[in-house]
Coordinates of C-alpha atoms in Angstrom, one line a residue:
X1 CA 0.0 0.1 -0.1
X2 CA 1.3 3.5 -0.8
X3 CA 2.0 5.6 2.1
X4 CA 0.3 9.1 2.6
X5 CA 3.6 10.8 2.0
X6 CA 4.3 9.1 -1.4
X7 CA 0.8 9.6 -2.5
X8 CA 1.0 13.3 -1.9
X9 CA 4.2 13.7 -3.8
X10 CA 2.7 12.0 -6.6
X11 CA -0.6 13.9 -6.5
X12 CA 0.8 17.4 -5.6
X13 CA 4.6 17.8 -6.1
X14 CA 5.0 15.9 -9.2
X15 CA 2.2 18.1 -11.2
X16 CA 3.9 21.3 -9.8
X17 CA 7.4 20.1 -11.0
X18 CA 5.9 19.0 -14.2
X19 CA 5.6 22.6 -15.6
X20 CA 9.3 23.6 -15.1
X21 CA 10.5 20.5 -16.4
X22 CA 8.5 20.6 -19.7
X23 CA 9.7 24.3 -19.9
X24 CA 13.3 23.3 -19.5
X25 CA 12.8 20.5 -22.2
X26 CA 11.2 23.0 -24.7
X27 CA 13.8 25.6 -23.9
X28 CA 16.7 23.1 -24.4
X29 CA 15.4 21.8 -27.6
X30 CA 14.2 25.0 -28.9
X31 CA 17.8 26.7 -28.4
X32 CA 19.0 24.4 -31.0
X33 CA 17.2 26.3 -33.8
X34 CA 19.0 29.4 -32.6
X35 CA 22.7 30.3 -33.3
X36 CA 23.7 29.2 -29.8
X37 CA 22.3 26.2 -28.1
X38 CA 21.9 26.5 -24.3
X39 CA 24.2 23.9 -22.4
X40 CA 22.3 21.6 -20.1
X41 CA 23.2 23.2 -17.1
X42 CA 22.0 26.6 -18.1
X43 CA 18.8 25.0 -19.1
X44 CA 18.4 23.3 -15.8
X45 CA 19.0 26.9 -14.0
X46 CA 16.4 28.6 -16.1
X47 CA 14.0 25.7 -15.7
X48 CA 14.4 25.8 -11.9
X49 CA 14.3 29.5 -11.7
X50 CA 10.8 29.3 -13.4
X51 CA 9.3 27.3 -10.6
X52 CA 8.8 30.2 -8.2
X53 CA 7.9 32.6 -11.0
X54 CA 5.2 30.1 -12.1
X55 CA 4.1 29.6 -8.6
X56 CA 3.9 33.5 -8.0
X57 CA 2.0 33.9 -11.3
X58 CA -0.3 31.3 -10.5
X59 CA -1.1 32.7 -7.0
X60 CA -1.7 36.3 -8.2
X61 CA -3.9 35.0 -11.1
X62 CA -5.9 33.3 -8.6
X63 CA -6.2 36.4 -6.2
X64 CA -7.0 38.5 -9.0
X65 CA -10.1 36.0 -10.1
X66 CA -11.3 35.9 -6.8
X67 CA -11.4 39.6 -6.6
X68 CA -13.0 40.0 -9.7
X69 CA -15.7 37.5 -9.2
X70 CA -16.5 39.2 -5.7
X71 CA -16.7 42.5 -7.3
X72 CA -19.0 41.2 -10.0
X73 CA -21.4 39.8 -7.2
X74 CA -21.3 43.0 -5.3
X75 CA -19.4 41.4 -2.5
X76 CA -16.0 41.7 -0.8
X77 CA -13.2 39.3 0.2
X78 CA -13.2 37.8 3.8
X79 CA -10.8 39.8 6.0
X80 CA -7.5 38.2 6.7
X81 CA -4.9 38.3 9.5
X82 CA -1.7 39.3 8.1
X83 CA 1.3 37.2 8.7
X84 CA 5.3 38.5 8.3
X85 CA 6.5 35.2 7.0
X86 CA 6.4 33.7 3.8
X87 CA 2.9 31.9 3.3
X88 CA 1.8 33.0 6.7
X89 CA 4.0 30.5 8.1
X90 CA 4.2 32.5 11.5
X91 CA 0.4 32.5 11.6
X92 CA 0.5 28.5 11.3
X93 CA 3.2 28.4 13.8
X94 CA 0.9 30.7 16.3
X95 CA -1.9 28.1 15.6
X96 CA 0.2 25.0 16.4
X97 CA 1.6 26.6 19.6
X98 CA -1.9 27.6 20.7
X99 CA -3.0 24.1 20.1
X100 CA -0.5 22.4 22.0
X101 CA 0.1 25.0 24.9
X102 CA -2.5 27.6 25.0
X103 CA -6.3 27.8 25.5
X104 CA -8.5 26.4 22.8
X105 CA -9.5 28.7 20.1
X106 CA -7.9 31.6 21.6
X107 CA -5.9 32.7 18.5
X108 CA -8.8 32.4 16.2
X109 CA -10.9 34.1 18.8
X110 CA -8.5 37.0 18.9
X111 CA -8.5 37.4 15.1
X112 CA -12.3 37.4 15.1
X113 CA -12.2 40.3 17.9
X114 CA -10.1 42.3 15.5
X115 CA -11.7 41.6 12.1
X116 CA -15.0 40.2 12.7
X117 CA -16.7 36.8 13.2
X118 CA -15.6 35.5 9.9
X119 CA -11.9 35.5 8.8
X120 CA -9.8 34.1 6.1
X121 CA -6.9 32.2 7.7
X122 CA -4.7 31.9 4.6
X123 CA -2.1 29.4 5.1
X124 CA 0.4 28.6 2.0
X125 CA -1.8 30.6 -0.1
X126 CA -4.7 28.3 0.5
X127 CA -8.0 29.7 1.8
X128 CA -9.8 28.7 4.9
X129 CA -12.7 31.1 5.7
X130 CA -13.5 30.5 9.4
X131 CA -17.0 31.7 10.8
X132 CA -18.6 32.0 14.0
X133 CA -21.6 33.7 12.7
X134 CA -24.9 31.6 13.2
X135 CA -26.4 33.0 9.9
X136 CA -23.3 31.6 8.1
X137 CA -23.3 28.5 9.7
X138 CA -27.0 28.1 9.1
X139 CA -26.5 28.5 5.4
X140 CA -23.8 25.7 5.7
X141 CA -25.7 23.2 7.5
X142 CA -29.2 23.9 6.3
X143 CA -30.5 26.5 3.9
X144 CA -27.6 25.9 1.3
X145 CA -26.8 22.5 2.5
X146 CA -26.0 21.1 -0.9
X147 CA -23.2 23.7 -1.7
X148 CA -21.2 22.4 1.3
X149 CA -19.8 19.0 1.7
X150 CA -17.1 17.3 3.8
X151 CA -14.8 17.5 0.9
X152 CA -11.7 15.5 -0.3
X153 CA -9.1 16.9 2.2
X154 CA -11.2 16.1 5.2
X155 CA -12.0 12.5 3.8
X156 CA -8.5 11.8 3.0
X157 CA -7.4 12.9 6.5
X158 CA -10.1 10.3 8.1
X159 CA -10.5 7.5 5.4
X160 CA -7.8 5.2 7.0
X161 CA -10.0 5.0 10.1
X162 CA -13.5 6.0 9.4
X163 CA -13.5 4.6 5.9
X164 CA -16.8 6.1 4.0
X165 CA -19.1 5.9 7.2
X166 CA -21.6 8.7 7.7
X167 CA -19.3 11.1 9.2
X168 CA -16.8 10.9 6.3
X169 CA -18.8 10.7 3.2
X170 CA -20.9 13.0 0.9
X171 CA -23.6 12.7 -1.6
X172 CA -25.5 9.2 -2.2
X173 CA -22.9 7.3 -0.1
X174 CA -23.7 9.7 3.0
X175 CA -27.5 9.2 2.3
X176 CA -27.2 5.4 2.2
X177 CA -25.2 5.3 5.4
X178 CA -27.9 7.7 7.2
X179 CA -30.8 5.8 6.1
X180 CA -29.3 2.3 7.2
X181 CA -28.4 3.9 10.5
X182 CA -31.5 6.1 11.3
X183 CA -34.0 3.2 12.4
X184 CA -31.8 2.2 15.4
X185 CA -32.3 5.5 17.1
X186 CA -35.9 5.4 17.2
X187 CA -37.8 6.3 20.3
X188 CA -38.4 2.7 21.6
X189 CA -34.6 2.0 21.2
X190 CA -33.3 5.0 23.2
X191 CA -35.4 4.5 26.1
X192 CA -33.8 1.1 26.9
X193 CA -31.9 1.6 30.2
X194 CA -30.9 -1.9 31.3
X195 CA -27.5 -1.9 29.7
X196 CA -26.7 1.7 30.9
X197 CA -27.7 0.7 34.6
X198 CA -25.3 -2.2 34.7
X199 CA -22.4 0.0 33.7
X200 CA -23.5 3.0 35.8
X201 CA -23.4 0.7 38.9
X202 CA -19.8 -0.2 38.2
X203 CA -18.9 3.5 38.0
X204 CA -20.5 4.3 41.2
X205 CA -18.9 1.1 42.9
X206 CA -15.5 2.2 41.8
X207 CA -16.0 5.9 43.2
X208 CA -17.2 4.4 46.6
X209 CA -14.4 2.0 46.7
X210 CA -11.7 4.7 46.0
X211 CA -13.3 7.4 48.1
X212 CA -13.4 5.0 51.1
X213 CA -9.8 4.3 50.7
X214 CA -9.1 8.1 50.7
X215 CA -8.2 8.5 46.9
X216 CA -9.1 10.8 44.2
X217 CA -10.5 9.3 41.0
X218 CA -10.1 10.6 37.6
X219 CA -13.8 11.1 36.5
X220 CA -12.8 11.5 32.9
X221 CA -11.0 8.2 32.5
X222 CA -13.9 6.4 34.6
X223 CA -16.7 8.0 32.5
X224 CA -14.7 7.1 29.2
X225 CA -14.8 3.6 30.1
X226 CA -18.6 4.1 31.0
X227 CA -19.2 5.4 27.4
X228 CA -17.0 2.8 25.9
X229 CA -18.6 -0.2 27.5
X230 CA -22.2 1.2 26.7
X231 CA -21.3 2.0 23.2
X232 CA -19.6 -1.2 22.3
X233 CA -22.6 -3.2 24.0
X234 CA -25.1 -1.0 22.0
X235 CA -23.2 -1.2 18.5
X236 CA -21.9 -4.8 18.6
X237 CA -23.7 -6.7 21.3
X238 CA -20.1 -7.3 22.7
X239 CA -19.1 -5.2 25.6
X240 CA -15.3 -4.5 26.2
X241 CA -15.6 -4.5 29.8
X242 CA -13.2 -1.5 30.2
X243 CA -14.9 -0.7 33.9
X244 CA -13.8 -3.9 35.1
X245 CA -10.2 -3.2 34.5
X246 CA -8.2 -1.5 37.4
X247 CA -8.6 2.4 37.2
X248 CA -5.5 4.7 37.8
X249 CA -4.4 6.3 40.9
X250 CA -3.3 9.8 41.0
X251 CA 0.6 10.7 40.7
X252 CA 0.6 11.6 44.3
X253 CA -1.4 8.8 45.7
X254 CA 0.6 6.6 48.3
X255 CA 0.3 3.2 46.8
X256 CA 2.9 0.7 45.6
X257 CA 3.3 -0.2 41.9
X258 CA 0.6 0.9 39.4
X259 CA -2.6 -0.8 38.4
X260 CA -2.5 -1.4 34.5
X261 CA -5.5 -2.9 32.7
X262 CA -4.4 -6.7 31.9
X263 CA -3.8 -7.6 28.4
X264 CA -6.8 -8.6 26.3
X265 CA -8.3 -8.2 23.0
X266 CA -10.9 -5.8 24.2
X267 CA -8.2 -3.5 26.1
X268 CA -6.0 -3.6 23.0
X269 CA -9.0 -2.6 20.8
X270 CA -9.8 0.5 23.0
X271 CA -6.0 1.5 23.0
X272 CA -5.7 1.0 19.4
X273 CA -8.7 2.8 18.3
X274 CA -7.7 5.8 20.7
X275 CA -4.3 5.9 19.0
X276 CA -5.9 5.8 15.7
X277 CA -7.9 8.9 16.4
X278 CA -5.0 10.8 17.8
X279 CA -3.0 10.3 14.5
X280 CA -5.8 11.5 12.5
X281 CA -6.1 14.5 14.9
X282 CA -2.5 15.1 14.3
X283 CA -3.0 15.0 10.5
X284 CA -5.6 17.9 11.0
X285 CA -3.4 20.1 13.0
X286 CA -0.4 19.7 10.6
X287 CA -2.5 21.1 7.5
X288 CA -1.9 20.4 4.0
X289 CA 1.7 19.3 4.4
X290 CA 0.6 16.7 6.9
X291 CA 1.1 13.6 4.5
X292 CA 5.0 14.4 4.4
X293 CA 5.2 13.3 8.3
X294 CA 3.9 9.8 7.0
X295 CA 6.4 9.3 4.0
X296 CA 7.3 5.8 4.8
X297 CA 3.8 4.2 6.3
X298 CA 0.5 5.3 7.4
X299 CA 0.7 6.0 11.0
X300 CA -2.9 4.7 11.4
X301 CA -2.2 1.3 9.9
X302 CA -0.8 -0.7 12.9
X303 CA -3.6 0.5 15.4
X304 CA -6.3 -0.1 12.6
X305 CA -5.0 -3.8 12.4
X306 CA -5.6 -4.3 16.0
X307 CA -9.0 -2.8 15.6
X308 CA -9.9 -5.1 12.7
X309 CA -8.6 -8.1 14.5
X310 CA -11.2 -7.4 17.1
X311 CA -14.2 -6.4 15.0
X312 CA -13.8 -8.7 12.0
X313 CA -14.8 -11.7 13.9
X314 CA -17.5 -9.9 15.6
X315 CA -19.0 -8.8 12.2
X316 CA -18.3 -12.1 10.4
X317 CA -20.3 -13.9 13.1
X318 CA -23.2 -11.6 13.0
X319 CA -23.5 -11.8 9.1
X320 CA -23.3 -15.7 9.6
X321 CA -26.3 -15.5 12.2
X322 CA -28.3 -13.3 9.8
X323 CA -27.9 -15.8 7.1
X324 CA -28.9 -18.7 9.3
X325 CA -32.2 -16.8 10.8
X326 CA -33.0 -15.9 7.0
X327 CA -32.7 -19.4 5.8
X328 CA -34.8 -20.6 8.8
X329 CA -37.5 -17.8 8.1
X330 CA -39.9 -17.3 10.9
X331 CA -40.8 -13.9 12.5
X332 CA -38.5 -11.1 12.1
X333 CA -37.1 -9.9 15.5
X334 CA -36.1 -6.2 16.5
X335 CA -32.7 -5.5 16.2
X336 CA -31.1 -5.5 19.5
X337 CA -27.7 -3.9 18.2
X338 CA -26.9 -1.4 15.6
X339 CA -24.9 -4.1 13.9
X340 CA -28.2 -6.2 13.7
X341 CA -29.9 -3.2 12.3
X342 CA -27.4 -2.6 9.6
X343 CA -27.6 -6.3 8.7
X344 CA -31.2 -5.6 7.5
X345 CA -29.7 -3.3 4.7
X346 CA -26.4 -4.9 3.8
X347 CA -24.0 -7.6 4.6
X348 CA -21.1 -5.7 3.0
X349 CA -18.3 -6.3 5.7
X350 CA -16.6 -3.0 4.8
X351 CA -19.8 -0.9 5.3
X352 CA -20.7 -2.4 8.3
X353 CA -17.2 -2.0 9.7
X354 CA -17.3 1.6 8.6
X355 CA -20.5 2.6 10.0
X356 CA -20.3 1.1 13.6
X357 CA -16.8 2.7 13.8
X358 CA -18.4 6.0 12.9
X359 CA -21.0 5.7 15.5
X360 CA -18.4 4.5 18.1
X361 CA -16.3 7.7 17.7
X362 CA -19.8 9.8 18.2
X363 CA -21.0 7.6 21.0
X364 CA -17.8 7.4 22.9
X365 CA -15.9 10.7 22.9
X366 CA -18.4 13.3 22.7
X367 CA -20.7 11.9 25.6
X368 CA -17.6 11.3 27.8
X369 CA -16.4 15.1 27.4
X370 CA -20.0 16.4 28.1
X371 CA -20.3 14.3 31.2
X372 CA -16.8 15.3 32.5
X373 CA -17.7 19.0 32.0
X374 CA -21.0 18.5 33.9
X375 CA -19.0 17.1 36.7
X376 CA -16.6 19.9 36.8
X377 CA -19.3 22.4 37.1
X378 CA -21.2 20.6 39.5
X379 CA -17.7 20.5 41.6
X380 CA -17.2 24.3 41.4
X381 CA -20.9 25.1 41.7
X382 CA -22.2 23.4 44.7
X383 CA -25.4 25.4 44.6
X384 CA -26.1 23.9 41.3
X385 CA -25.4 20.5 42.4
X386 CA -27.6 20.8 45.6
X387 CA -30.4 22.2 43.3
X388 CA -29.7 19.2 40.7
X389 CA -29.8 16.9 43.3
X390 CA -33.0 18.0 44.9
X391 CA -34.6 17.7 41.5
X392 CA -33.4 14.2 41.0
X393 CA -34.7 13.0 44.6
X394 CA -38.2 14.6 43.9
X395 CA -38.6 12.9 40.5
X396 CA -37.0 9.8 41.0
X397 CA -36.2 9.1 44.8
X398 CA -32.9 8.0 46.3
X399 CA -32.7 4.6 44.6
X400 CA -35.2 3.9 41.8
X401 CA -34.1 3.4 38.2
X402 CA -35.1 6.5 36.2
X403 CA -37.3 6.2 33.2
X404 CA -37.7 8.3 29.8
X405 CA -40.6 10.0 31.4
X406 CA -38.6 10.9 34.5
X407 CA -35.9 12.3 32.5
X408 CA -38.1 14.3 30.0
X409 CA -39.7 16.1 33.2
X410 CA -36.5 17.1 34.9
X411 CA -36.2 20.5 33.2
X412 CA -33.1 21.7 35.5
X413 CA -31.2 18.5 34.5
X414 CA -31.6 19.5 30.9
X415 CA -30.5 22.9 31.4
X416 CA -27.3 21.8 33.4
X417 CA -26.3 19.5 30.5
X418 CA -27.1 22.3 27.8
X419 CA -25.2 25.1 29.7
X420 CA -22.1 22.5 29.6
X421 CA -22.7 21.9 26.2
X422 CA -22.8 25.7 25.2
X423 CA -19.4 26.6 27.2
X424 CA -17.7 23.2 26.0
X425 CA -19.2 21.4 23.0
X426 CA -17.7 18.2 22.4
X427 CA -16.7 19.2 18.8
X428 CA -15.4 23.0 18.8
X429 CA -14.7 23.1 15.2
X430 CA -16.2 21.5 12.2
X431 CA -15.4 21.7 8.6
X432 CA -17.1 21.8 5.3
X433 CA -15.8 22.6 1.7
X434 CA -17.6 25.0 -0.6
X435 CA -18.7 23.3 -4.0
X436 CA -19.7 26.4 -6.0
X437 CA -18.8 30.1 -5.4
X438 CA -21.4 32.1 -3.3
X439 CA -21.7 34.9 -1.0
X440 CA -22.6 35.3 2.6
X441 CA -24.5 38.4 4.4
X442 CA -22.1 40.6 6.0
X443 CA -22.1 40.5 9.8
X444 CA -21.9 44.1 9.5
X445 CA -25.0 45.4 7.7
X446 CA -23.0 48.6 6.4
X447 CA -20.5 46.3 4.8
X448 CA -20.9 44.5 1.5
X449 CA -21.6 40.5 1.6
X450 CA -18.6 38.3 1.7
X451 CA -17.6 36.3 -1.2
X452 CA -17.0 32.5 -0.8
X453 CA -14.8 30.9 -3.7
X454 CA -15.7 27.4 -5.0
X455 CA -13.7 24.7 -3.5
X456 CA -12.7 26.7 -0.3
X457 CA -12.3 25.1 3.1
X458 CA -15.1 26.3 5.7
X459 CA -14.2 25.8 9.2
X460 CA -16.8 27.0 11.5
X461 CA -16.5 27.2 15.4
X462 CA -19.7 26.2 17.7
X463 CA -17.4 26.9 20.7
X464 CA -16.7 30.5 19.8
X465 CA -20.2 31.1 18.6
X466 CA -21.9 29.9 21.8
X467 CA -19.6 32.3 23.9
X468 CA -20.3 35.5 22.0
X469 CA -21.7 38.1 24.2
X470 CA -23.6 39.9 21.4
X471 CA -25.5 36.5 21.0
X472 CA -25.8 35.3 24.7
X473 CA -25.6 38.3 26.9
X474 CA -22.9 40.1 28.8
X475 CA -22.7 37.0 31.2
X476 CA -22.0 34.7 28.3
X477 CA -18.7 33.4 29.9
X478 CA -20.6 32.3 33.2
X479 CA -21.9 28.9 33.8
X480 CA -25.6 29.6 34.6
X481 CA -28.1 26.8 33.6
X482 CA -31.0 29.0 34.2
X483 CA -30.5 30.7 31.0
X484 CA -32.1 27.8 29.3
X485 CA -35.1 28.3 31.8
X486 CA -35.7 32.2 32.3
X487 CA -36.4 35.1 30.0
X488 CA -33.1 34.8 28.5
X489 CA -34.3 31.9 26.5
X490 CA -36.6 33.9 24.4
X491 CA -34.3 36.9 24.1
X492 CA -31.3 35.0 23.1
X493 CA -31.8 31.7 22.0
X494 CA -35.2 31.6 20.5
X495 CA -34.4 34.4 18.2
X496 CA -31.9 32.3 16.5
X497 CA -31.9 28.6 17.3
X498 CA -28.6 28.2 15.1
X499 CA -26.6 29.6 17.7
X500 CA -26.8 26.7 19.8
X501 CA -25.5 23.7 17.9
X502 CA -23.6 21.0 20.0
X503 CA -25.2 18.4 18.1
X504 CA -25.0 20.1 14.6
X505 CA -28.0 20.9 12.6
X506 CA -29.8 20.5 9.3
X507 CA -29.7 17.2 7.2
X508 CA -26.6 15.9 9.1
X509 CA -27.9 16.8 12.5
X510 CA -26.6 14.0 15.0
X511 CA -28.6 10.9 14.9
X512 CA -28.0 9.7 18.4
X513 CA -28.8 13.4 19.9
X514 CA -31.8 12.1 21.8
X515 CA -29.9 8.8 22.9
X516 CA -26.8 11.0 24.1
X517 CA -29.2 13.4 26.1
X518 CA -30.6 10.0 27.8
X519 CA -27.4 8.2 28.5
X520 CA -25.9 11.6 29.9
X521 CA -29.2 12.1 32.2
X522 CA -29.3 8.5 33.3
X523 CA -25.8 8.5 34.5
X524 CA -26.0 11.9 36.2
X525 CA -29.2 10.9 37.9
X526 CA -27.5 7.7 39.1
X527 CA -24.5 9.6 40.5
X528 CA -26.7 12.1 42.4
X529 CA -28.8 9.4 43.8
X530 CA -25.6 7.9 45.2
X531 CA -23.5 11.1 46.1
X532 CA -24.4 14.3 47.8
X533 CA -21.4 16.1 46.6
X534 CA -18.4 16.5 44.4
X535 CA -15.1 18.5 44.8
X536 CA -12.1 18.8 42.4
X537 CA -8.8 17.7 43.8
X538 CA -6.3 19.8 41.7
X539 CA -3.2 18.3 43.5
X540 CA -4.0 14.9 42.0
X541 CA -3.7 16.3 38.6
X542 CA -0.2 15.6 37.0
X543 CA 1.7 19.0 37.4
X544 CA 2.5 19.4 33.7
X545 CA -1.2 19.2 32.9
X546 CA -2.3 21.8 35.4
X547 CA -3.4 25.3 34.5
X548 CA -0.6 27.6 33.8
X549 CA -0.2 30.4 36.4
X550 CA 0.0 33.0 33.5
X551 CA -3.7 32.1 32.8
X552 CA -5.1 33.6 36.0
X553 CA -6.9 37.0 35.3
X554 CA -6.9 36.3 31.5
X555 CA -10.2 37.5 29.8
X556 CA -13.0 35.2 29.5
X557 CA -13.0 31.6 31.0
X558 CA -9.4 31.3 30.5
X559 CA -8.7 33.3 33.5
X560 CA -11.0 31.4 35.8
X561 CA -10.7 27.9 34.7
X562 CA -9.4 25.2 37.1
X563 CA -8.6 22.5 34.4
X564 CA -6.8 22.6 31.3
X565 CA -8.9 21.9 28.1
X566 CA -7.3 20.0 25.3
X567 CA -8.8 20.2 21.7
X568 CA -8.2 17.6 19.1
X569 CA -11.0 16.5 17.0
X570 CA -13.1 16.4 20.2
X571 CA -12.3 18.1 23.5
X572 CA -11.2 16.7 26.4
X573 CA -9.3 17.5 29.9
X574 CA -5.6 17.5 30.0
X575 CA -4.3 15.2 32.7
X576 CA -8.0 14.1 33.6
X577 CA -10.3 15.5 36.0
X578 CA -9.7 14.4 39.3
X579 CA -12.5 14.5 42.0
X580 CA -13.5 13.4 45.3
X581 CA -17.0 12.4 46.4
X582 CA -19.2 12.5 49.3
X583 CA -21.6 9.4 49.7
X584 CA -25.3 10.2 50.3
X585 CA -26.8 9.6 53.6
X586 CA -30.4 10.2 52.6

């Protein structure tokens, strides 16, 4: 198999070099018709010198074309932050530094504060028009949906892990994947809580055990196990049982040795899938030149080999069971797993594997992050925790398993989850690619519309949008669940529903949105039935992962946060979220 780096050279670099090469050949042979034939070395020098000249000419022509097209449409080009280095390499360096060491989205947010909510972050003469404007995002996701696709660059980054699944496809392939997946997330399926309760009990048991021993617990790690076990059971009918493996101790815990999960196919699968997703996140961060970092091999290949070794037998067995059941006839049974549901539409191994992995990504990381953020806010806002617990006890009591109807009636619980999703959406950035040239309305009514060239990368930031004070009020940086219950709902949110998009919107809206709300609500109810309070243990967090002292007093949430957010494809908490719990006595 050709590596990403070699493929990049063949598809990108060789065509660029072809023009000066052809020019050199023509010059060398053409000079023979003159009185003086150019020597080969001189031809090579002239041909080499033509490369930057032709490149600069191509860039100039493209920019001039965009300016003419914008003028013809009565529009303007998107404002650009100006770099000092060739190709805006210094801007790329700043973004990379912020991604690794800074507060998520800070660099983009600063550019938008200066230039407006839409900016063209132009790197190596390639446009990336970033927006945090709800009207623009509405067009991309809904009203002009057909003009925006995932695009080849995003798909190339993800293909080695997600294949052509629902999150990594466009057109008919995307419609097919969405159609075969949708029935599984019907109402009668998402209200089944027995599987969740088994895993929730393991979470609670671990929290109690560590608490009684006087130890802090990494809630992010624990809840990641909960979401992974719940997701694999729902998708494949095979639980990886990560909650039954030992959980880590804090770096400062007085324990001998370290508990590591025992080696097993299930644990190997979890680790391999995580490593593969980390690699594709690095590809996204490296930008256009990312393939050059994988010159000799695809860095996801080894991990995906382990993933396949775990999944392939499960899928093959499910296909065989379906064949036997169809041959025997009889009454058709309701699909108990997503894999069973997909088998009603196809037995293609690749399609089954791609789609289940796509849904696994959505079902694990996003729910894990949101539950971690809710726990963080409950730790630092004890009044919110007390009020939420009172609602839980009032509706469900101290021990009864909650029902779908219980969850639907608990308005404050939904508000707490929504406020965590507003401040820290699991996917802070998403991206599309424009198919045809178009215009967007200007955020400033006194300015011309903004021109969007065809084939342009369109990143949009839900995180930046959901913290804008002009959209959410002067207290937009504050954690206040009541904003989803009081008059602010009508004043801010109902005026434009597209300014709150933790689950996306339009035809690509998250199929599992209601399932995610139910899973998160169920877990939180069970936690609040068992524990009366939660506190952060910041000393348990590894020193290198703690909030830098220079963040204190900075504008926005950066200056008050007590954990360090990390952003790749999805958000997480650097070093984990270490907490202590107080067991309930009522």
